Short mmCIF file of C-alpha atoms and ligand atoms in Angstrom, two decimals:
data_model
loop_
_atom_site.label_atom_id
_atom_site.label_comp_id
_atom_site.label_asym_id
_atom_site.label_seq_id
_atom_site.Cartn_x
_atom_site.Cartn_y
_atom_site.Cartn_z
CA MET A 123 18.17 -46.24 67.77
CA ASN A 124 17.97 -42.42 68.35
CA SER A 125 21.23 -42.14 66.33
CA ILE A 126 19.50 -44.45 63.16
CA LEU A 127 16.56 -42.22 63.27
CA ARG A 128 18.49 -39.39 62.83
CA LEU A 129 20.88 -40.84 59.88
CA SER A 130 17.52 -41.70 58.18
CA PHE A 131 16.26 -38.23 58.76
CA PHE A 132 18.67 -37.10 57.18
CA LEU A 133 19.73 -39.68 54.26
CA LEU A 134 15.72 -38.77 53.99
CA LEU A 135 16.14 -34.78 53.62
CA LEU A 136 19.34 -35.17 51.20
CA ILE A 137 16.98 -37.39 48.56
CA LEU A 138 13.90 -34.63 48.95
CA VAL A 139 16.42 -32.10 48.52
CA SER A 140 18.22 -32.83 45.57
CA PHE A 141 14.90 -34.34 44.05
CA GLY A 142 13.78 -31.02 44.63
CA THR A 143 16.92 -29.32 43.29
CA SER A 144 17.10 -31.46 40.45
CA ASN A 145 13.16 -31.34 39.61
CA SER A 146 13.45 -27.25 40.35
CA PHE A 147 16.27 -27.03 37.95
CA ALA A 148 14.08 -28.65 35.04
CA ALA A 149 11.66 -25.91 35.93
CA VAL A 150 13.74 -23.06 35.52
CA ARG A 151 16.14 -23.79 32.24
CA PRO A 152 13.77 -23.14 29.51
CA PRO A 153 14.74 -24.11 26.19
CA ASN A 154 16.96 -21.88 24.40
CA ILE A 155 15.69 -20.51 21.35
CA VAL A 156 17.92 -19.79 18.19
CA ILE A 157 16.13 -17.72 15.01
CA ILE A 158 18.32 -17.78 11.88
CA PHE A 159 16.62 -15.47 9.45
CA ALA A 160 18.09 -14.72 6.03
CA ASP A 161 17.34 -12.30 4.05
CA ASP A 162 15.68 -12.12 0.70
CA LEU A 163 15.51 -15.89 0.47
CA GLY A 164 13.09 -17.44 -2.45
CA TYR A 165 10.58 -19.75 -1.01
CA GLY A 166 12.21 -22.40 -3.99
CA ASP A 167 15.82 -22.11 -3.36
CA LEU A 168 16.58 -24.31 -1.04
CA GLU A 169 17.05 -27.81 -2.07
CA CYS A 170 14.59 -29.63 0.33
CA TYR A 171 12.36 -26.54 -1.26
CA GLY A 172 12.82 -28.45 -4.60
CA HIS A 173 15.90 -26.26 -5.93
CA PRO A 174 17.67 -28.17 -8.62
CA SER A 175 20.84 -26.31 -8.53
CA ILE A 176 21.68 -25.51 -5.34
CA LYS A 177 23.20 -27.81 -3.24
CA THR A 178 21.79 -27.11 1.01
CA PRO A 179 22.72 -30.66 2.52
CA HIS A 180 22.49 -29.19 6.21
CA LEU A 181 19.14 -27.43 5.96
CA ASP A 182 17.85 -30.33 4.43
CA ARG A 183 19.44 -32.59 6.47
CA MET A 184 17.90 -30.28 9.57
CA ALA A 185 14.42 -30.99 7.84
CA ALA A 186 15.18 -34.30 7.61
CA GLU A 187 15.81 -34.04 11.74
CA GLY A 188 12.99 -31.45 12.28
CA MET A 189 10.14 -29.99 10.57
CA ARG A 190 9.32 -28.41 7.35
CA PHE A 191 6.82 -25.64 6.88
CA THR A 192 5.12 -25.56 3.58
CA ASP A 193 2.71 -22.43 4.62
CA PHE A 194 4.66 -20.88 6.84
CA TYR A 195 4.09 -16.52 5.98
CA VAL A 196 6.25 -12.99 6.79
CA ALA A 197 3.82 -9.99 7.54
CA ALA A 198 5.67 -8.07 5.11
CA CYS A 199 6.71 -8.65 1.81
CA VAL A 200 10.14 -6.14 3.36
CA CYS A 201 12.82 -5.84 5.77
CA THR A 202 12.12 -3.80 8.10
CA PRO A 203 8.16 -3.93 8.66
CA SER A 204 8.85 -7.82 8.17
CA ARG A 205 11.45 -8.09 11.59
CA ALA A 206 9.74 -6.13 13.41
CA ALA A 207 6.65 -8.31 13.10
CA LEU A 208 9.11 -11.35 13.96
CA LEU A 209 10.16 -9.48 16.92
CA THR A 210 6.98 -8.35 18.91
CA GLY A 211 4.17 -10.88 17.12
CA ARG A 212 2.47 -7.84 15.95
CA LEU A 213 1.76 -6.87 12.39
CA PRO A 214 3.58 -3.95 11.55
CA ILE A 215 0.55 -1.86 11.26
CA ARG A 216 -0.07 -2.16 14.99
CA ASN A 217 4.28 -1.59 16.15
CA GLY A 218 4.84 1.54 13.65
CA MET A 219 6.45 -0.49 11.12
CA ALA A 220 4.75 -0.59 8.44
CA GLY A 221 6.32 2.29 6.39
CA GLY A 222 5.60 6.07 5.69
CA GLN A 223 6.76 9.51 4.59
CA GLY A 224 6.55 7.43 0.99
CA ARG A 225 9.55 4.57 2.72
CA HIS A 226 8.31 0.94 2.59
CA VAL A 227 11.93 0.34 4.91
CA LEU A 228 14.13 2.70 7.70
CA TYR A 229 16.49 4.42 5.66
CA PRO A 230 20.05 5.87 6.98
CA ASN A 231 18.50 9.05 7.57
CA SER A 232 15.25 7.44 9.18
CA PRO A 233 14.78 9.74 12.20
CA GLY A 234 12.49 6.73 13.41
CA GLY A 235 12.97 3.15 14.45
CA LEU A 236 11.12 -0.07 16.36
CA PRO A 237 9.08 1.88 19.10
CA LEU A 238 10.60 1.81 22.19
CA GLU A 239 7.56 0.31 23.84
CA GLU A 240 6.94 -2.32 21.13
CA VAL A 241 8.08 -5.47 23.37
CA THR A 242 10.80 -7.84 21.77
CA ILE A 243 10.52 -11.54 22.26
CA ALA A 244 14.73 -10.02 23.35
CA GLU A 245 12.83 -8.52 26.15
CA ALA A 246 10.33 -10.62 27.46
CA LEU A 247 12.57 -13.33 27.81
CA LYS A 248 15.38 -11.37 29.87
CA THR A 249 12.69 -11.64 32.79
CA LYS A 250 13.40 -15.05 32.75
CA GLY A 251 17.11 -15.05 32.84
CA TYR A 252 18.05 -15.36 29.45
CA ALA A 253 20.92 -14.02 27.77
CA THR A 254 20.15 -12.39 24.50
CA ALA A 255 22.02 -11.47 21.32
CA CYS A 256 21.03 -10.35 17.36
CA ILE A 257 23.89 -11.47 15.30
CA GLY A 258 23.39 -10.06 11.42
CA LYS A 259 21.72 -7.28 10.13
CA TRP A 260 19.62 -5.29 12.22
CA HIS A 261 17.47 -2.94 9.89
CA LEU A 262 15.07 -1.65 12.79
CA GLY A 263 16.15 1.57 13.56
CA ARG A 264 20.07 3.14 12.80
CA PRO A 265 19.84 6.12 15.37
CA LYS A 266 21.30 4.87 18.77
CA GLU A 267 18.63 4.68 20.94
CA PHE A 268 16.42 2.51 18.35
CA LEU A 269 20.03 -0.34 18.21
CA PRO A 270 19.09 -4.26 19.31
CA PRO A 271 20.83 -2.79 23.08
CA ALA A 272 17.84 -0.24 23.33
CA HIS A 273 15.27 -2.96 22.60
CA GLY A 274 16.37 -6.37 24.85
CA PHE A 275 19.94 -7.95 23.28
CA ASP A 276 23.15 -7.83 25.40
CA TYR A 277 24.83 -8.19 22.34
CA PHE A 278 24.96 -6.83 19.00
CA PHE A 279 27.19 -7.43 16.52
CA GLY A 280 26.13 -7.14 12.85
CA ILE A 281 24.82 -4.32 10.27
CA PRO A 282 22.80 -1.52 10.95
CA PHE A 283 20.34 -1.84 7.88
CA SER A 284 20.54 -3.28 4.35
CA ASN A 285 23.90 -3.96 3.00
CA ASP A 286 22.84 -1.59 -0.20
CA MET A 287 22.04 1.51 1.93
CA GLU A 288 25.13 3.30 2.47
CA PRO A 289 26.36 3.38 -1.11
CA GLU A 290 29.52 6.27 -1.63
CA GLY A 291 28.85 8.25 -4.49
CA LYS A 292 30.46 7.06 -7.57
CA LEU A 293 28.34 3.70 -7.11
CA PRO A 294 28.37 2.89 -10.94
CA ARG A 295 24.02 2.33 -12.44
CA ASN A 296 23.06 -1.09 -11.20
CA ALA A 297 25.87 -1.97 -9.49
CA SER A 298 23.60 -4.04 -6.54
CA GLY A 299 22.52 -6.22 -9.60
CA LEU A 300 26.33 -7.19 -10.78
CA THR A 301 27.76 -10.34 -9.79
CA GLU A 302 31.09 -8.40 -8.34
CA PRO A 303 30.85 -5.82 -6.90
CA ASP A 304 33.43 -3.61 -5.47
CA PRO A 305 33.02 -3.70 -0.99
CA LYS A 306 34.22 -0.54 -1.46
CA TRP A 307 31.15 1.00 -2.98
CA TRP A 308 28.50 -0.20 -0.59
CA ASN A 309 31.01 1.83 2.46
CA VAL A 310 28.47 -0.51 4.97
CA SER A 311 29.12 0.21 8.90
CA LEU A 312 29.71 -3.10 11.33
CA ILE A 313 28.08 -2.53 14.69
CA ASN A 314 29.33 -3.72 17.95
CA GLY A 315 27.32 -3.01 20.30
CA LYS A 316 26.87 0.45 19.65
CA GLU A 317 29.94 1.47 18.01
CA VAL A 318 31.05 1.33 14.27
CA ILE A 319 33.97 -1.10 14.40
CA GLU A 320 34.73 -0.96 10.75
CA LYS A 321 33.73 0.83 7.52
CA PRO A 322 33.72 -0.56 4.70
CA THR A 323 32.75 -3.60 5.49
CA ASP A 324 34.58 -6.74 4.58
CA GLN A 325 31.30 -8.31 3.39
CA ALA A 326 32.90 -10.94 1.79
CA THR A 327 33.34 -12.61 5.36
CA LEU A 328 30.07 -11.11 6.86
CA THR A 329 28.40 -14.91 6.82
CA LYS A 330 32.00 -16.47 8.15
CA ARG A 331 31.86 -13.67 11.42
CA TYR A 332 28.66 -13.74 12.11
CA THR A 333 28.78 -17.58 12.47
CA GLU A 334 32.01 -17.16 15.02
CA GLU A 335 30.47 -15.07 16.66
CA ALA A 336 26.69 -16.92 17.39
CA ILE A 337 29.21 -19.80 18.08
CA ARG A 338 30.91 -18.18 20.97
CA PHE A 339 28.01 -16.75 22.39
CA ILE A 340 26.60 -20.27 22.19
CA ARG A 341 29.56 -21.94 24.43
CA GLU A 342 29.79 -18.69 26.74
CA ASN A 343 26.24 -18.95 27.33
CA LYS A 344 25.30 -22.91 28.09
CA LYS A 345 25.02 -22.38 31.71
CA LYS A 346 21.68 -20.38 31.47
CA PRO A 347 19.53 -19.80 28.90
CA PHE A 348 19.79 -17.66 25.58
CA PHE A 349 17.64 -16.37 22.66
CA LEU A 350 20.18 -15.98 19.63
CA TYR A 351 18.50 -14.21 16.94
CA LEU A 352 20.81 -14.38 14.21
CA PRO A 353 19.36 -12.56 10.56
CA HIS A 354 22.14 -12.92 8.24
CA THR A 355 23.14 -10.10 5.19
CA PHE A 356 22.37 -12.34 2.75
CA PRO A 357 21.24 -13.29 -0.18
CA HIS A 358 20.05 -9.42 0.22
CA VAL A 359 22.22 -7.70 -2.68
CA PRO A 360 24.85 -6.47 -3.43
CA LEU A 361 26.29 -10.72 -3.03
CA PHE A 362 29.51 -11.97 -1.52
CA ALA A 363 30.63 -14.95 -0.26
CA SER A 364 34.11 -15.88 1.67
CA ARG A 365 36.60 -17.60 -0.81
CA ASP A 366 35.77 -21.21 0.58
CA PHE A 367 32.66 -20.27 -1.44
CA TYR A 368 33.16 -17.81 -3.89
CA GLY A 369 32.32 -19.23 -7.39
CA LYS A 370 32.04 -22.56 -5.84
CA SER A 371 28.12 -23.51 -6.67
CA ALA A 372 26.06 -24.06 -9.92
CA ARG A 373 23.89 -20.84 -9.54
CA GLY A 374 26.33 -18.37 -9.30
CA ILE A 375 26.97 -16.02 -7.13
CA TYR A 376 23.45 -16.38 -5.38
CA GLY A 377 23.80 -19.99 -5.29
CA ASP A 378 27.44 -19.20 -3.69
CA THR A 379 25.79 -17.45 -0.98
CA VAL A 380 22.75 -19.67 -0.25
CA GLU A 381 25.41 -22.07 0.08
CA GLU A 382 27.48 -20.45 2.65
CA LEU A 383 24.19 -19.70 4.48
CA ASP A 384 23.42 -23.47 4.87
CA TRP A 385 27.31 -24.11 5.97
CA SER A 386 26.75 -21.82 9.06
CA THR A 387 23.59 -23.25 9.39
CA GLY A 388 25.48 -26.49 9.48
CA GLN A 389 28.00 -25.40 12.43
CA ILE A 390 25.39 -23.82 14.55
CA LEU A 391 23.83 -26.87 15.06
CA GLN A 392 27.61 -29.30 14.83
CA ALA A 393 28.28 -26.60 18.11
CA LEU A 394 24.54 -27.15 19.69
CA GLN A 395 24.99 -30.68 19.17
CA LYS A 396 28.85 -30.25 20.74
CA GLU A 397 27.83 -28.39 23.90
CA LYS A 398 24.95 -31.14 24.59
CA LEU A 399 22.04 -28.11 24.17
CA ASP A 400 20.49 -29.45 21.36
CA LYS A 401 17.66 -31.25 23.51
CA ASN A 402 17.43 -28.56 24.84
CA THR A 403 17.47 -25.90 22.00
CA LEU A 404 14.25 -24.99 19.20
CA VAL A 405 16.06 -23.50 15.88
CA VAL A 406 14.14 -21.86 13.42
CA PHE A 407 15.74 -21.37 9.98
CA THR A 408 13.70 -18.42 7.46
CA SER A 409 13.58 -16.09 5.77
CA ASP A 410 12.47 -11.87 5.97
CA ASN A 411 10.39 -12.15 2.32
CA GLY A 412 10.23 -13.78 -0.67
CA PRO A 413 13.55 -13.31 -3.53
CA TRP A 414 14.12 -9.71 -4.65
CA LEU A 415 13.11 -11.09 -8.71
CA VAL A 416 13.89 -7.46 -10.36
CA LYS A 417 17.54 -8.00 -9.75
CA ASP A 418 17.27 -11.09 -12.33
CA LEU A 419 20.75 -13.36 -11.73
CA THR A 420 21.41 -11.75 -8.79
CA GLY A 421 17.34 -12.36 -7.44
CA GLY A 422 16.70 -15.60 -6.36
CA SER A 423 13.76 -17.39 -6.86
CA GLY A 424 10.03 -18.01 -5.44
CA GLY A 425 9.49 -21.89 -7.22
CA LEU A 426 6.27 -22.42 -8.30
CA LEU A 427 5.33 -19.37 -6.43
CA ARG A 428 3.73 -16.33 -7.69
CA ASP A 429 6.13 -12.99 -7.92
CA GLY A 430 8.75 -12.06 -5.03
CA LYS A 431 9.49 -9.16 -2.43
CA GLY A 432 7.40 -5.93 -2.34
CA GLY A 433 4.27 -7.56 -3.54
CA THR A 434 1.32 -9.60 -1.45
CA TRP A 435 1.67 -12.35 -3.86
CA GLU A 436 2.75 -15.71 -1.94
CA GLY A 437 5.88 -15.62 -3.46
CA GLY A 438 6.63 -11.99 -1.68
CA MET A 439 5.38 -13.52 1.50
CA ARG A 440 5.70 -17.58 1.98
CA VAL A 441 9.37 -18.41 2.95
CA PRO A 442 10.42 -21.54 3.33
CA ALA A 443 10.52 -22.59 7.52
CA ILE A 444 12.48 -25.49 9.54
CA ALA A 445 12.20 -25.90 12.85
CA TRP A 446 14.89 -28.44 14.32
CA TRP A 447 14.15 -29.33 18.30
CA PRO A 448 15.87 -33.27 18.48
CA GLY A 449 13.57 -35.04 20.50
CA LYS A 450 10.67 -32.40 20.67
CA ILE A 451 10.36 -32.48 17.14
CA LYS A 452 9.45 -35.45 15.49
CA ALA A 453 12.39 -35.98 13.22
CA GLY A 454 10.95 -36.12 9.26
CA THR A 455 7.45 -33.96 9.55
CA VAL A 456 6.17 -31.98 6.51
CA ASN A 457 3.39 -29.34 8.34
CA ARG A 458 1.04 -28.32 5.67
CA GLU A 459 -0.77 -26.19 8.37
CA LEU A 460 -0.65 -22.23 8.41
CA ALA A 461 2.02 -20.40 10.26
CA GLY A 462 4.29 -17.53 10.19
CA THR A 463 6.71 -15.51 11.28
CA MET A 464 4.78 -13.80 13.80
CA ASP A 465 3.97 -16.73 15.60
CA LEU A 466 7.37 -16.83 17.01
CA PHE A 467 6.93 -14.39 19.60
CA SER A 468 3.95 -16.16 21.13
CA THR A 469 5.74 -19.67 20.79
CA ALA A 470 9.07 -18.48 22.57
CA LEU A 471 7.05 -17.18 25.62
CA SER A 472 5.44 -19.61 26.29
CA LEU A 473 8.15 -21.62 26.09
CA ALA A 474 10.09 -19.76 28.88
CA GLY A 475 7.26 -19.59 30.72
CA VAL A 476 6.73 -16.06 30.50
CA GLU A 477 3.20 -14.11 30.42
CA GLU A 478 2.03 -12.35 26.97
CA PRO A 479 1.75 -8.60 27.23
CA LYS A 480 -1.79 -7.66 27.66
CA ASP A 481 -2.33 -4.65 27.47
CA ARG A 482 -2.36 -4.19 23.69
CA ILE A 483 -3.41 -6.65 20.93
CA MET A 484 -1.40 -9.51 19.70
CA ASP A 485 -1.36 -11.19 16.08
CA GLY A 486 0.55 -14.40 17.06
CA VAL A 487 -0.27 -17.39 18.37
CA ASP A 488 1.36 -20.07 20.32
CA MET A 489 2.97 -23.00 18.22
CA THR A 490 4.18 -24.79 20.80
CA PRO A 491 1.37 -27.54 20.39
CA MET A 492 1.33 -28.11 16.65
CA LEU A 493 5.91 -28.38 16.99
CA LEU A 494 5.36 -31.23 19.90
CA GLY A 495 3.56 -32.52 17.95
CA LYS A 496 0.01 -32.41 20.58
CA GLY A 497 -2.31 -29.89 18.37
CA ALA A 498 -3.33 -28.86 15.05
CA SER A 499 -2.57 -24.86 14.45
CA LYS A 500 -4.05 -21.95 16.47
CA ARG A 501 -3.72 -19.87 12.91
CA ASP A 502 -6.48 -20.16 10.16
CA MET A 503 -5.89 -16.77 8.63
CA HIS A 504 -3.20 -14.70 7.69
CA PHE A 505 -3.57 -10.45 6.67
CA PHE A 506 -1.12 -9.54 3.81
CA TYR A 507 -0.17 -5.58 4.22
CA TYR A 508 1.24 -3.64 1.89
CA GLY A 509 2.84 -0.28 3.92
CA ASP A 510 -0.71 0.19 5.75
CA GLU A 511 -2.96 -1.14 3.32
CA LEU A 512 -4.66 -4.35 3.88
CA TYR A 513 -4.30 -5.97 0.26
CA ALA A 514 -5.68 -9.57 0.98
CA ILE A 515 -6.73 -12.50 2.91
CA ARG A 516 -6.10 -15.76 3.57
CA LYS A 517 -8.71 -17.99 5.44
CA GLY A 518 -7.74 -22.09 4.90
CA GLN A 519 -7.47 -22.99 1.72
CA PHE A 520 -8.74 -19.67 0.14
CA LYS A 521 -6.85 -16.21 -0.69
CA ALA A 522 -9.02 -13.07 -1.40
CA HIS A 523 -7.20 -10.04 -3.05
CA PHE A 524 -8.96 -6.91 -2.97
CA VAL A 525 -5.45 -5.29 -4.54
CA THR A 526 -2.62 -6.22 -6.38
CA HIS A 527 0.39 -5.07 -7.32
CA ASP A 528 3.31 -6.64 -8.78
CA GLY A 529 6.51 -6.10 -6.58
CA TYR A 530 9.03 -3.00 -7.69
CA SER A 531 6.23 -2.46 -10.59
CA LYS A 532 5.96 1.03 -12.09
CA GLU A 533 2.48 -0.07 -13.08
CA PRO A 534 -0.14 1.56 -10.91
CA PRO A 535 -2.03 -0.83 -8.04
CA GLN A 536 -5.03 -2.84 -9.46
CA ARG A 537 -8.46 -2.62 -7.27
CA HIS A 538 -10.57 -5.57 -7.26
CA ASP A 539 -14.06 -5.73 -6.33
CA PRO A 540 -15.53 -8.06 -6.20
CA PRO A 541 -11.88 -9.36 -4.68
CA ALA A 542 -10.26 -12.15 -7.30
CA LEU A 543 -9.81 -15.24 -5.39
CA TYR A 544 -7.40 -17.89 -5.51
CA HIS A 545 -7.42 -21.39 -3.94
CA LEU A 546 -3.74 -21.83 -2.65
CA GLY A 547 -4.63 -26.14 -2.64
CA HIS A 548 -5.39 -25.93 -5.76
CA ASP A 549 -3.30 -23.74 -7.29
CA PRO A 550 -0.93 -22.38 -5.17
CA SER A 551 1.20 -20.47 -8.31
CA GLU A 552 -1.99 -17.79 -8.37
CA LYS A 553 -3.38 -18.23 -11.71
CA PHE A 554 -6.61 -18.84 -11.61
CA ASN A 555 -8.99 -16.20 -10.48
CA VAL A 556 -12.14 -18.87 -9.05
CA ALA A 557 -14.39 -16.14 -7.33
CA PRO A 558 -17.42 -16.13 -9.33
CA GLN A 559 -17.73 -20.05 -8.27
CA TYR A 560 -17.25 -19.01 -4.85
CA PRO A 561 -19.13 -16.20 -3.20
CA GLU A 562 -19.76 -17.53 0.13
CA VAL A 563 -16.38 -17.20 0.43
CA ILE A 564 -15.92 -14.14 -0.71
CA ALA A 565 -18.56 -13.09 1.49
CA GLN A 566 -16.91 -14.79 4.55
CA ILE A 567 -13.54 -13.32 4.03
CA LEU A 568 -15.11 -9.53 3.67
CA GLU A 569 -16.51 -10.07 6.48
CA GLU A 570 -13.11 -11.52 8.54
CA ARG A 571 -11.84 -8.02 6.84
CA GLU A 572 -14.55 -5.34 8.63
CA LYS A 573 -14.16 -7.40 11.76
CA HIS A 574 -10.14 -6.95 11.00
CA GLU A 575 -9.98 -3.21 9.78
CA GLY A 576 -13.12 -1.78 12.11
CA ALA A 577 -10.49 -2.86 15.43
CA MET A 578 -7.49 -1.59 13.51
CA VAL A 579 -5.65 0.68 15.91
CA LYS A 580 -2.84 2.12 13.93
CA ARG A 581 0.47 3.36 15.11
CA GLU A 582 1.65 6.63 12.87
CA PRO A 583 5.59 5.87 11.95
CA VAL A 584 8.18 7.53 12.09
CA TYR A 585 10.01 6.54 8.31
MG1 MG B 777 14.81 -8.56 2.85
#
């Protein structure tokens, strides 16, 4: 009797322990997070966003199996501040990356970088044991003390800033707009950790090598949660594609580079499926700013949106965005709510079970309920900064511009008092100023501006 009792007790204990272990395993294994960030890819540059001659079957499939956003924004219309906002969940004016010293992005000789006091997604997730990697273009500070290893990334493989920023002296005029530039002209450094491993970088192989590195990182870290930040080099000009893609698309070299990014994304999704990680990984694909229109044929397209990179019209800051998480995000969802890259910080932390920093103002919201189909977007406004100046505010379907300036235009900025007002539902191309019809909307938005600017504490940038 005694031994039977002892045996039953032992069995019960075994059941409880194994039940507890499997449960706590689920609780301590938060989802992996992968952010794929194209550079200068426009709102109209993917097939699933209406491009007629660029083929993007893998991204289209990602959208068909996941969620495609129609109203997804970046926090800045150029590289550096946009990246700083994504990684910190804070407006560039707050995190010190809004631009300064006459510059809108960091340059190779800039002494500064993303301030070390800022908390990046990588740093926050590391507190829960995530493995972290930045594979691709950094552009948040070239000095070693600002490279990804200083910002919570275990691993960095990529280029320190844009691929046109270390040109050698004899660079031909308008070389960045040529369809067949010489890689030697660009003299780009490829970095592993903090050390240069190749110069000039063979740019035609970059997308392939980033993809291989990303898949290796996924495989090597499949037993623990990971955060993979994959900011691609292209389609920022100068454009290069590997032999498998060069000359293959119907949209010239621009299309070649986008189709290679599409292939790369397909490879990453396939690797996640192969490793049986797809059901526990959120993948987000988006772009850092709109198309670089002044590059003519080597620049992309904002589709029906007005203007592109370097400006605060919709084409500069509304970008393609796709979220994928089989079994969690309902397949084939088109999300028309307001969302943006700054929300990825709060979302990642929420999924990982990490508390947000309490000692600073955050500008993102947690998208998890919206991604999982359990709630609406918590965002109803977006602020459009050009450098450290607030140019426009979107609230609901209305966008009020206080200042307008086309990207890279030599014309001086135009100031609007009262603001120019566009209804983005009726008029996504921002063609028809409806300010006279909606004085109450203007009054509301001006009130929001006063609140926002009244409480703003700017961090002085070191550019
Ligand atoms: Mg960019």
